[in-house]
Amino acid sequence: MFAARSYQLFINGKWRAGSEGVTLPVTNPATEKTVASVAAASASDLDEALASAERSRKAWSSGPAKERGEILVAAARILAAKVPAAAKDLAAEQGKTIAEAAGEYARAVETLDWNGTHAEELSAAIPMGPNRMIVPEPLGVVAAFTPWNYPAVLIARKLAPALAAGCPVILKGAEETPSVAVHIVEALREAGLPEGVVNLVFGVPAQISRHLLNSPIVKVLTFTGSTAVGKELAKLAATNLQRCILELGGHSPVVVCEDADLTKAVPAIAEYKFECAGQSCNAPSRILVARPLYQEFLSRMTETARKINIGAPDDPATQMGPMANARRIEAMQRLTKDATDRGARIETGGARLEQPGFYWPPTILTGVPKEAKVLQEEPFGPILTVAPFDTIEEAIEEANATEYGLAAYFFTASADAKRELIGGLAAGAVSVNYLKGVSADAPYGGVKQSGYGYEGGEHGVRSFQNLKLVNGLGSFG
Ligand code: NAD
């Protein structure tokens, strides 16, 4: 059934093939078989998308924000009804379980709804005393680039606030998981989004980003992906000084203090780490454990990891599916070999499963020397390192010893330790005694090489606005 699928571009309000007829294959990571194809946009398709977005801009940006919000809320309802089928498509293209895919879609629905509900209030003028006010204005056409790991929620976190703010969007969906962008854009179309306000393209990522960012029509760049690609895009955006929101890599630490409750910490870490086979920018990847708890933590964590049921995404018994593509398996092999060559020990996992599909088991490494690549490079997979520490200061130093600064987590009951860790951990977000990622209503962004700008909540909408300061209101009488 999937072999028959062919996903198209959406330009100027119409689904259509690329003008040069080029398509790219879509692979099911559980079988390594082609399950669909996706149209690739040519330069002329991209020019059409740019022109179409620009034509729609005036009416969309100057129309009532309340109506924009109503379209988003309606799209949320329409998408919610598509979730059972859409989650199966996502699982077949990405490798996450159907339950994980449905959970992700639920968060995408919530994101559309939140931004729709708040569109009017976040587009309203903000008084600043008797003489001044801020008038939020949409910045203009947005180029949005989204990856394959959480395609539904990451598309929603770009599209929904940009649309709420009054900006048209040219969205490049991930070629690996095209069904997701298609389902979300179709929900918006069915909800009554005017033509041209969202254009969806796929193709060769570097060609598309270069073409779009080269155009002065584009005023904002929003990207989620690796730090290396984010920096390339920021350089391209410099030519036209497009505003950038870059949500890049992460290498998140978890500090498990001496008083931590392991009955809570171990399952919470395992659940968050191994969701989506660890391919999440804010998944924990380096666990630092107070020395008195170290052995007990390691044996519980290893036992929990070994029990995780690995299998096909559409098998309800599966707890962790395959990795998304062969590149991730190669990265797991390279990082594991580098660590063991330098003396690290594999507590569990450590080798690809001998079966079709990109299956890599939960892997725990100990005794990993500081120079090992797995402690520096974002693993983006189900590999955890575990190491002991002696003082909170030492744990903070270790936790901060990567170039990334996206998320950090810790477990303790002590108010002093909480204060010290919240202040000391260099991260865009810190979670205490549980692991939590993004939510529709709160800002989320990285520091250091994890990027800049915010997605989520009010700040997510403000990212697409010019906050025009109006002075001297009193002088108008
Ligand atoms: P990649 O960096 O090549 O691609 C990541 C995403 O960026 C993909 O969706 C891709 O289509 C897009 N992309 C790549 N080059 C682009 C360009 N020049 N212009 C526009 N978009 C471009 O890497 P990959 O092999 O697909 O994924 C591996 C790495 O990417 C991971 O190690 C991780 O660091 C990073 N990644 C991060 C996130 C995240 O949520 N922050 C998501 C996916 C991938």
Coordinates of C-alpha atoms and ligand atoms in Angstrom, one line a residue:
M1 CA 0.0 0.0 0.0
F2 CA 2.8 2.4 0.9
A3 CA 4.6 1.7 -2.3
A4 CA 1.8 3.5 -4.1
R5 CA 2.2 6.7 -2.1
S6 CA 3.7 9.7 -3.8
Y7 CA 3.8 13.0 -1.9
Q8 CA 3.6 16.3 -3.7
L9 CA 4.6 19.9 -3.4
F10 CA 2.0 22.4 -2.3
I11 CA 2.4 25.7 -4.1
N12 CA 0.0 28.6 -4.5
G13 CA -2.8 26.5 -2.9
K14 CA -2.4 23.4 -5.1
W15 CA -0.9 20.0 -4.7
R16 CA 1.4 19.2 -7.6
A17 CA 4.5 17.4 -8.9
G18 CA 7.8 19.2 -9.2
S19 CA 8.1 21.0 -12.6
E20 CA 11.0 18.7 -13.6
G21 CA 9.3 15.5 -12.5
V22 CA 12.1 14.5 -10.1
T23 CA 11.1 12.4 -7.1
L24 CA 13.1 11.0 -4.2
P25 CA 12.5 7.6 -2.5
V26 CA 11.2 7.3 1.1
T27 CA 12.6 4.4 3.1
N28 CA 10.9 2.4 5.9
P29 CA 13.7 2.1 8.5
A30 CA 12.2 -1.1 9.9
T31 CA 12.5 -2.9 6.6
E32 CA 15.0 -0.8 4.6
K33 CA 12.4 -0.9 1.7
T34 CA 11.1 2.0 -0.3
V35 CA 7.6 2.9 0.8
A36 CA 6.8 6.1 -1.0
S37 CA 8.3 8.8 -3.1
V38 CA 8.3 12.5 -2.7
A39 CA 8.5 15.3 -5.3
A40 CA 11.6 17.4 -5.5
A41 CA 11.2 21.1 -6.1
S42 CA 13.1 22.7 -9.0
A43 CA 14.5 26.3 -9.0
S44 CA 11.4 27.4 -10.8
D45 CA 9.1 25.7 -8.3
L46 CA 10.9 27.6 -5.5
D47 CA 10.5 30.9 -7.4
E48 CA 6.8 30.1 -7.7
A49 CA 6.6 29.4 -4.0
L50 CA 8.4 32.7 -3.2
A51 CA 6.1 34.7 -5.5
S52 CA 3.0 33.0 -4.1
A53 CA 4.0 33.6 -0.5
E54 CA 4.8 37.3 -1.3
R55 CA 1.5 37.8 -3.1
S56 CA -0.4 36.4 -0.1
R57 CA 1.5 38.4 2.4
K58 CA -0.4 41.7 2.4
A59 CA -3.9 40.2 2.9
W60 CA -2.7 37.6 5.5
S61 CA -0.7 40.1 7.6
S62 CA -3.2 42.9 7.6
G63 CA -6.3 40.7 8.1
P64 CA -7.8 40.3 11.6
A65 CA -5.5 38.2 13.8
K66 CA -8.7 36.6 15.3
E67 CA -9.4 35.1 11.8
R68 CA -5.9 33.8 11.6
G69 CA -6.3 32.2 15.0
E70 CA -9.6 30.6 14.0
I71 CA -8.0 28.9 11.0
L72 CA -5.3 27.5 13.3
V73 CA -7.8 26.2 15.8
A74 CA -9.9 24.7 13.0
A75 CA -6.7 23.1 11.6
A76 CA -5.9 21.6 15.0
R77 CA -9.4 19.9 15.1
I78 CA -9.0 18.6 11.5
L79 CA -5.5 17.3 12.2
A80 CA -6.7 15.6 15.4
A81 CA -9.1 13.6 13.4
K82 CA -6.3 12.5 11.0
V83 CA -4.0 11.3 13.8
P84 CA -4.8 7.5 13.8
A85 CA -3.9 7.3 10.1
A86 CA -1.2 9.9 10.1
A87 CA 0.6 8.3 13.1
K88 CA 0.9 5.0 11.1
D89 CA 2.4 6.9 8.1
L90 CA 4.9 8.6 10.4
A91 CA 5.9 5.3 12.1
A92 CA 6.5 3.7 8.7
E93 CA 8.7 6.5 7.5
Q94 CA 10.6 7.4 10.7
G95 CA 10.7 4.2 12.8
K96 CA 9.2 5.5 16.0
T97 CA 6.4 3.4 17.4
I98 CA 2.8 4.2 16.5
A99 CA 2.1 5.2 20.1
E100 CA 5.1 7.6 20.0
A101 CA 3.9 9.0 16.7
A102 CA 0.3 9.5 17.9
G103 CA 1.7 11.2 21.1
E104 CA 3.8 13.5 18.9
Y105 CA 0.9 14.4 16.7
A106 CA -1.1 15.2 19.8
R107 CA 1.5 17.7 20.7
A108 CA 1.4 19.2 17.2
V109 CA -2.4 19.5 17.5
E110 CA -1.9 21.3 20.9
T111 CA 0.6 23.6 19.3
L112 CA -1.7 24.7 16.5
D113 CA -4.5 25.2 19.0
W114 CA -2.4 27.2 21.5
N115 CA -1.1 29.6 18.8
G116 CA -4.6 29.9 17.3
T117 CA -6.1 30.6 20.7
H118 CA -3.5 33.3 21.4
A119 CA -3.1 34.8 18.0
E120 CA -5.4 37.8 18.6
E121 CA -3.9 38.7 22.0
L122 CA -0.3 38.4 20.8
S123 CA -1.0 40.6 17.8
A124 CA -2.6 43.4 19.9
A125 CA -0.8 46.6 20.7
I126 CA 1.0 46.6 24.1
P127 CA 0.6 49.9 26.0
M128 CA 3.8 51.2 27.7
G129 CA 2.5 53.9 30.1
P130 CA 0.4 56.9 28.8
N131 CA 2.7 58.0 25.9
R132 CA 4.1 54.9 24.3
M133 CA 3.1 51.6 23.0
I134 CA 4.4 48.6 21.1
V135 CA 2.7 47.6 17.9
P136 CA 3.6 44.0 16.9
E137 CA 3.9 43.7 13.1
P138 CA 4.5 40.5 11.1
L139 CA 8.0 40.4 9.7
G140 CA 7.1 38.9 6.4
V141 CA 7.7 35.7 4.5
V142 CA 9.3 32.9 6.6
A143 CA 11.6 30.1 5.3
A144 CA 11.1 27.1 7.7
F145 CA 13.3 24.0 7.6
T146 CA 12.3 21.0 9.6
P147 CA 13.9 17.6 10.4
W148 CA 12.8 14.0 10.4
N149 CA 13.1 13.1 14.1
Y150 CA 10.0 14.9 15.5
P151 CA 8.6 16.2 12.2
A152 CA 5.0 16.8 13.4
V153 CA 5.7 18.8 16.5
L154 CA 8.7 20.7 14.9
I155 CA 6.6 21.7 11.9
A156 CA 3.8 22.9 14.2
R157 CA 6.2 24.9 16.3
K158 CA 7.3 26.8 13.2
L159 CA 4.1 27.1 11.2
A160 CA 1.7 27.9 14.0
P161 CA 3.4 30.9 15.6
A162 CA 4.5 32.3 12.2
L163 CA 0.9 32.1 10.9
A164 CA -0.5 33.5 14.1
A165 CA 1.8 36.4 13.8
G166 CA 0.6 37.1 10.2
C167 CA 3.6 35.7 8.3
P168 CA 3.3 33.5 5.2
V169 CA 5.6 30.4 5.3
I170 CA 7.6 28.4 2.8
L171 CA 8.1 25.1 4.6
K172 CA 10.7 22.6 3.6
G173 CA 9.5 19.3 5.1
A174 CA 12.0 16.5 5.8
E175 CA 12.3 14.3 2.7
E176 CA 12.6 11.2 5.0
T177 CA 9.2 11.8 6.6
P178 CA 7.1 13.7 3.9
S179 CA 3.7 12.4 5.0
V180 CA 3.8 14.6 8.1
A181 CA 4.2 17.9 6.4
V182 CA 1.6 16.8 3.9
H183 CA -1.0 15.9 6.6
I184 CA -0.4 19.2 8.5
V185 CA -0.5 21.4 5.4
E186 CA -3.6 19.6 4.2
A187 CA -5.3 20.2 7.6
L188 CA -4.5 23.9 7.2
R189 CA -5.9 23.9 3.6
E190 CA -9.1 22.2 4.8
A191 CA -9.4 24.7 7.6
G192 CA -9.6 27.5 5.0
L193 CA -6.0 28.9 4.8
P194 CA -5.9 31.2 1.8
E195 CA -3.8 30.2 -1.1
G196 CA -0.1 31.1 -1.0
V197 CA 0.1 31.5 2.8
V198 CA 1.8 28.2 3.2
N199 CA 3.8 26.6 0.5
L200 CA 5.4 23.2 1.0
V201 CA 8.5 22.1 -0.8
F202 CA 10.9 19.1 -0.6
G203 CA 14.0 18.4 -2.5
V204 CA 17.8 18.7 -2.1
P205 CA 18.1 20.6 1.3
A206 CA 21.2 22.6 0.5
Q207 CA 19.8 23.8 -2.9
I208 CA 16.5 24.8 -1.4
S209 CA 17.9 26.7 1.5
R210 CA 20.4 28.5 -0.7
H211 CA 17.7 29.5 -3.2
L212 CA 15.2 30.7 -0.6
L213 CA 17.6 32.6 1.6
N214 CA 19.1 34.2 -1.4
S215 CA 15.8 35.9 -2.0
P216 CA 15.0 39.3 -0.4
I217 CA 11.4 38.2 -0.2
V218 CA 12.3 35.9 2.8
K219 CA 12.5 37.9 6.0
V220 CA 12.9 35.1 8.6
L221 CA 14.8 31.8 8.7
T222 CA 13.7 29.2 11.2
F223 CA 15.6 25.9 11.3
T224 CA 15.9 22.8 13.5
G225 CA 18.8 20.4 12.8
S226 CA 22.5 20.0 13.4
T227 CA 24.8 22.8 14.5
A228 CA 26.9 22.5 11.4
V229 CA 24.0 23.0 9.0
G230 CA 22.6 25.8 11.3
K231 CA 25.8 27.7 11.0
E232 CA 25.7 27.4 7.2
L233 CA 22.2 28.7 7.1
A234 CA 23.1 31.6 9.4
K235 CA 25.9 32.5 6.9
L236 CA 23.4 32.4 4.0
A237 CA 20.9 34.5 6.0
A238 CA 23.6 37.1 6.7
T239 CA 23.5 38.4 3.1
N240 CA 19.9 39.6 3.4
L241 CA 20.0 39.9 7.2
Q242 CA 17.1 37.6 7.6
R243 CA 16.1 37.1 11.3
C244 CA 17.2 33.6 12.5
I245 CA 15.7 31.1 14.9
L246 CA 18.1 28.2 15.2
E247 CA 17.2 25.2 17.3
L248 CA 20.4 23.0 17.0
G249 CA 22.0 20.1 18.6
G250 CA 22.2 19.0 22.2
H251 CA 24.2 16.7 24.5
S252 CA 22.1 16.8 27.6
P253 CA 23.5 15.9 31.1
V254 CA 21.6 14.4 34.0
V255 CA 23.0 15.0 37.4
V256 CA 21.9 12.3 39.9
C257 CA 22.7 13.6 43.4
E258 CA 23.4 11.4 46.4
D259 CA 19.8 11.9 47.8
A260 CA 18.1 11.1 44.5
D261 CA 15.2 8.7 44.5
L262 CA 16.4 6.0 42.0
T263 CA 13.0 4.4 41.8
K264 CA 11.9 7.6 40.0
A265 CA 15.2 8.7 38.3
V266 CA 16.0 5.4 36.5
P267 CA 12.6 4.9 34.8
A268 CA 12.3 8.6 34.0
I269 CA 15.7 8.7 32.3
A270 CA 15.1 5.5 30.4
E271 CA 11.7 6.6 29.2
Y272 CA 13.0 9.9 27.9
K273 CA 16.3 8.7 26.6
F274 CA 15.0 5.8 24.5
E275 CA 11.9 7.5 23.1
C276 CA 12.3 7.8 19.3
A277 CA 15.5 5.6 19.6
G278 CA 17.2 8.5 21.3
Q279 CA 17.0 10.7 18.2
S280 CA 15.9 13.8 20.1
C281 CA 17.9 17.0 20.5
N282 CA 17.1 17.2 24.2
A283 CA 17.4 13.5 25.0
P284 CA 19.7 12.9 28.0
S285 CA 23.1 11.5 26.9
R286 CA 25.5 11.9 29.7
I287 CA 24.5 10.7 33.2
L288 CA 26.6 11.9 36.2
V289 CA 25.9 10.0 39.4
A290 CA 27.0 10.8 42.9
R291 CA 29.7 8.2 43.7
P292 CA 27.8 6.5 46.7
L293 CA 24.9 5.8 44.3
Y294 CA 26.9 5.0 41.2
Q295 CA 27.0 1.2 41.3
E296 CA 23.3 0.9 42.3
F297 CA 22.3 3.4 39.6
L298 CA 24.4 1.6 36.9
S299 CA 23.0 -1.8 37.7
R300 CA 19.3 -0.5 37.7
M301 CA 19.9 1.5 34.5
T302 CA 21.5 -1.4 32.7
E303 CA 18.8 -3.8 33.7
T304 CA 16.1 -1.3 32.6
A305 CA 17.8 -0.8 29.2
R306 CA 18.2 -4.5 28.6
K307 CA 14.5 -5.1 29.2
I308 CA 13.4 -2.6 26.5
N309 CA 11.5 -4.4 23.8
I310 CA 12.9 -3.5 20.5
G311 CA 10.9 -4.2 17.4
A312 CA 8.8 -3.1 14.5
P313 CA 7.1 0.3 14.9
D314 CA 3.6 -1.2 14.2
D315 CA 3.9 -4.0 16.8
P316 CA 2.0 -2.8 19.9
A317 CA 4.5 -4.7 22.1
T318 CA 7.4 -2.6 20.8
Q319 CA 8.9 0.0 23.1
M320 CA 11.7 1.2 20.9
G321 CA 11.8 1.1 17.1
P322 CA 14.7 1.3 14.6
M323 CA 16.8 4.3 14.1
A324 CA 15.7 6.6 11.3
N325 CA 18.3 5.9 8.7
A326 CA 21.7 4.3 7.9
R327 CA 23.6 7.5 8.8
R328 CA 22.5 7.1 12.4
I329 CA 23.7 3.5 12.6
E330 CA 27.0 4.5 11.1
A331 CA 27.3 7.2 13.8
M332 CA 26.5 4.8 16.6
Q333 CA 29.2 2.4 15.3
R334 CA 31.7 5.1 15.0
L335 CA 31.1 6.6 18.5
T336 CA 31.0 3.2 20.2
K337 CA 34.2 2.1 18.5
D338 CA 36.0 5.3 19.3
A339 CA 35.0 5.1 23.0
T340 CA 36.0 1.4 23.4
D341 CA 39.3 2.0 21.5
R342 CA 40.0 4.6 24.2
G343 CA 39.2 2.1 27.0
A344 CA 35.5 2.6 27.6
R345 CA 33.4 -0.4 28.7
I346 CA 30.1 -1.5 27.1
E347 CA 27.6 -2.4 29.9
T348 CA 24.9 -3.3 27.5
G349 CA 24.2 -3.0 23.7
G350 CA 27.0 -1.7 21.6
A351 CA 26.3 -3.4 18.2
R352 CA 23.7 -3.2 15.5
L353 CA 21.1 -6.0 15.7
E354 CA 21.6 -8.7 13.1
Q355 CA 18.3 -8.3 11.3
P356 CA 16.9 -6.1 8.5
G357 CA 16.2 -2.6 9.6
F358 CA 18.3 0.1 11.3
Y359 CA 18.1 -1.4 14.8
W360 CA 20.6 -0.3 17.4
P361 CA 19.9 -1.4 21.0
P362 CA 20.0 0.8 24.1
T363 CA 23.7 1.1 24.9
I364 CA 25.4 2.1 28.1
L365 CA 29.1 3.1 28.2
T366 CA 31.2 3.5 31.3
G367 CA 34.8 4.5 32.0
V368 CA 34.6 6.8 29.0
P369 CA 37.7 9.1 28.8
K370 CA 37.1 12.8 28.3
E371 CA 38.7 12.8 24.8
A372 CA 36.2 10.3 23.5
K373 CA 34.0 11.6 20.7
V374 CA 30.8 10.4 22.4
L375 CA 31.4 12.9 25.1
Q376 CA 31.8 15.8 22.6
E377 CA 29.6 15.0 19.6
E378 CA 25.8 14.8 19.9
P379 CA 25.1 11.1 19.9
F380 CA 21.6 11.5 18.6
G381 CA 20.8 7.9 19.3
P382 CA 20.2 5.4 22.1
I383 CA 23.7 5.7 23.7
L384 CA 24.2 6.8 27.3
T385 CA 27.4 7.4 29.1
V386 CA 27.4 7.0 32.9
A387 CA 30.1 8.4 35.2
P388 CA 30.5 9.0 38.9
F389 CA 31.2 12.4 40.6
D390 CA 32.3 13.5 44.0
T391 CA 31.1 17.1 44.4
I392 CA 28.3 19.2 42.9
E393 CA 30.9 21.6 41.6
E394 CA 32.6 18.8 39.8
A395 CA 29.2 17.5 38.4
I396 CA 28.4 21.0 37.1
E397 CA 31.8 21.3 35.4
E398 CA 31.4 18.0 33.7
A399 CA 27.8 18.7 32.7
N400 CA 28.9 21.9 31.1
A401 CA 32.0 20.4 29.4
T402 CA 30.5 20.2 25.8
E403 CA 29.9 22.9 23.2
Y404 CA 26.2 22.3 23.5
G405 CA 23.7 24.0 25.9
L406 CA 20.1 22.9 25.1
A407 CA 18.7 20.9 28.1
A408 CA 20.0 19.7 31.4
Y409 CA 18.3 17.6 34.1
F410 CA 18.9 16.7 37.7
F411 CA 17.5 14.6 40.6
T412 CA 17.8 15.8 44.2
A413 CA 15.6 16.8 47.1
S414 CA 18.0 19.3 48.5
A415 CA 17.0 23.0 48.1
D416 CA 20.7 24.0 48.2
A417 CA 21.7 21.6 45.4
K418 CA 18.7 22.7 43.4
R419 CA 19.8 26.3 43.6
E420 CA 23.3 25.5 42.7
L421 CA 22.4 23.3 39.8
I422 CA 19.8 25.6 38.3
G423 CA 22.3 28.5 38.4
G424 CA 25.3 26.4 37.3
L425 CA 24.1 24.3 34.4
A426 CA 24.6 26.1 31.1
A427 CA 21.4 25.1 29.3
G428 CA 18.4 26.7 27.6
A429 CA 16.1 24.6 29.9
V430 CA 16.6 22.7 33.2
S431 CA 14.2 20.1 34.6
V432 CA 14.2 19.1 38.2
N433 CA 13.4 15.5 39.3
Y434 CA 11.8 14.6 36.0
L435 CA 12.6 15.0 32.3
K436 CA 10.6 17.3 30.3
G437 CA 10.9 18.7 26.7
V438 CA 9.1 21.3 24.8
S439 CA 5.5 22.4 25.4
A440 CA 3.2 24.6 23.4
D441 CA 3.0 27.4 26.0
A442 CA 6.6 27.9 27.1
P443 CA 9.7 29.3 25.4
Y444 CA 12.5 26.8 24.5
G445 CA 15.9 27.5 23.0
G446 CA 19.5 26.8 23.3
V447 CA 22.7 28.5 24.4
K448 CA 26.3 28.0 23.3
Q449 CA 26.4 25.9 20.1
S450 CA 22.8 24.8 20.5
G451 CA 21.5 27.8 18.7
Y452 CA 19.6 31.0 19.4
G453 CA 16.1 32.4 19.4
Y454 CA 13.0 30.8 21.0
E455 CA 10.2 28.6 19.9
G456 CA 7.0 28.1 22.0
G457 CA 4.6 30.3 23.9
E458 CA 4.5 34.0 23.6
H459 CA 8.2 34.2 22.7
G460 CA 7.6 31.8 19.8
V461 CA 5.1 34.2 18.2
R462 CA 7.3 37.3 19.0
S463 CA 10.1 35.7 17.0
F464 CA 8.1 36.5 13.9
Q465 CA 7.2 40.0 14.8
N466 CA 8.7 43.5 14.5
L467 CA 7.9 45.1 17.9
K468 CA 7.4 48.6 16.6
L469 CA 7.9 51.1 19.3
V470 CA 5.5 54.0 19.0
N471 CA 6.6 57.1 21.0
G472 CA 4.8 60.3 21.9
L473 CA 1.2 59.1 21.8
G474 CA 0.2 61.8 24.3
S475 CA 1.4 64.5 21.9
F476 CA -1.4 63.6 19.5
G477 CA -3.8 64.9 22.0
Ligands
NAD1 P1 21.7 16.9 8.7 O1 22.3 17.9 9.6 O2 22.3 16.7 7.3 O3 20.1 17.1 8.6 C1 19.3 17.5 9.6 C2 18.1 18.1 9.0 O4 18.5 19.3 8.4 C3 17.5 17.3 7.9 O5 16.1 17.4 8.0 C4 18.0 17.9 6.6 O6 17.0 17.8 5.6 C5 18.2 19.3 7.0 N1 19.2 19.9 6.2 C6 20.5 19.4 6.0 N2 21.2 20.2 5.3 C7 20.4 21.3 5.0 C8 20.6 22.5 4.3 N3 21.8 22.8 3.8 N4 19.6 23.4 4.3 C9 18.4 23.1 4.9 N5 18.2 22.0 5.5 C10 19.2 21.1 5.6 O7 21.9 15.5 9.5 P2 21.1 14.2 9.5 O8 22.1 13.1 9.1 O9 19.8 14.2 8.8 O10 20.8 14.1 11.0 C11 21.9 13.9 11.8 C12 22.3 15.1 12.7 O11 21.4 16.2 12.6 C13 22.1 14.6 14.1 O12 23.4 14.2 14.6 C14 21.7 15.8 14.9 O13 22.8 16.5 15.3 C15 21.1 16.7 13.9 N6 19.6 16.8 14.0 C16 19.1 17.6 15.0 C17 17.8 17.7 15.2 C18 17.2 18.5 16.3 O14 16.1 18.3 16.7 N7 18.0 19.5 16.8 C19 16.9 17.0 14.3 C20 17.4 16.2 13.3 C21 18.8 16.1 13.1

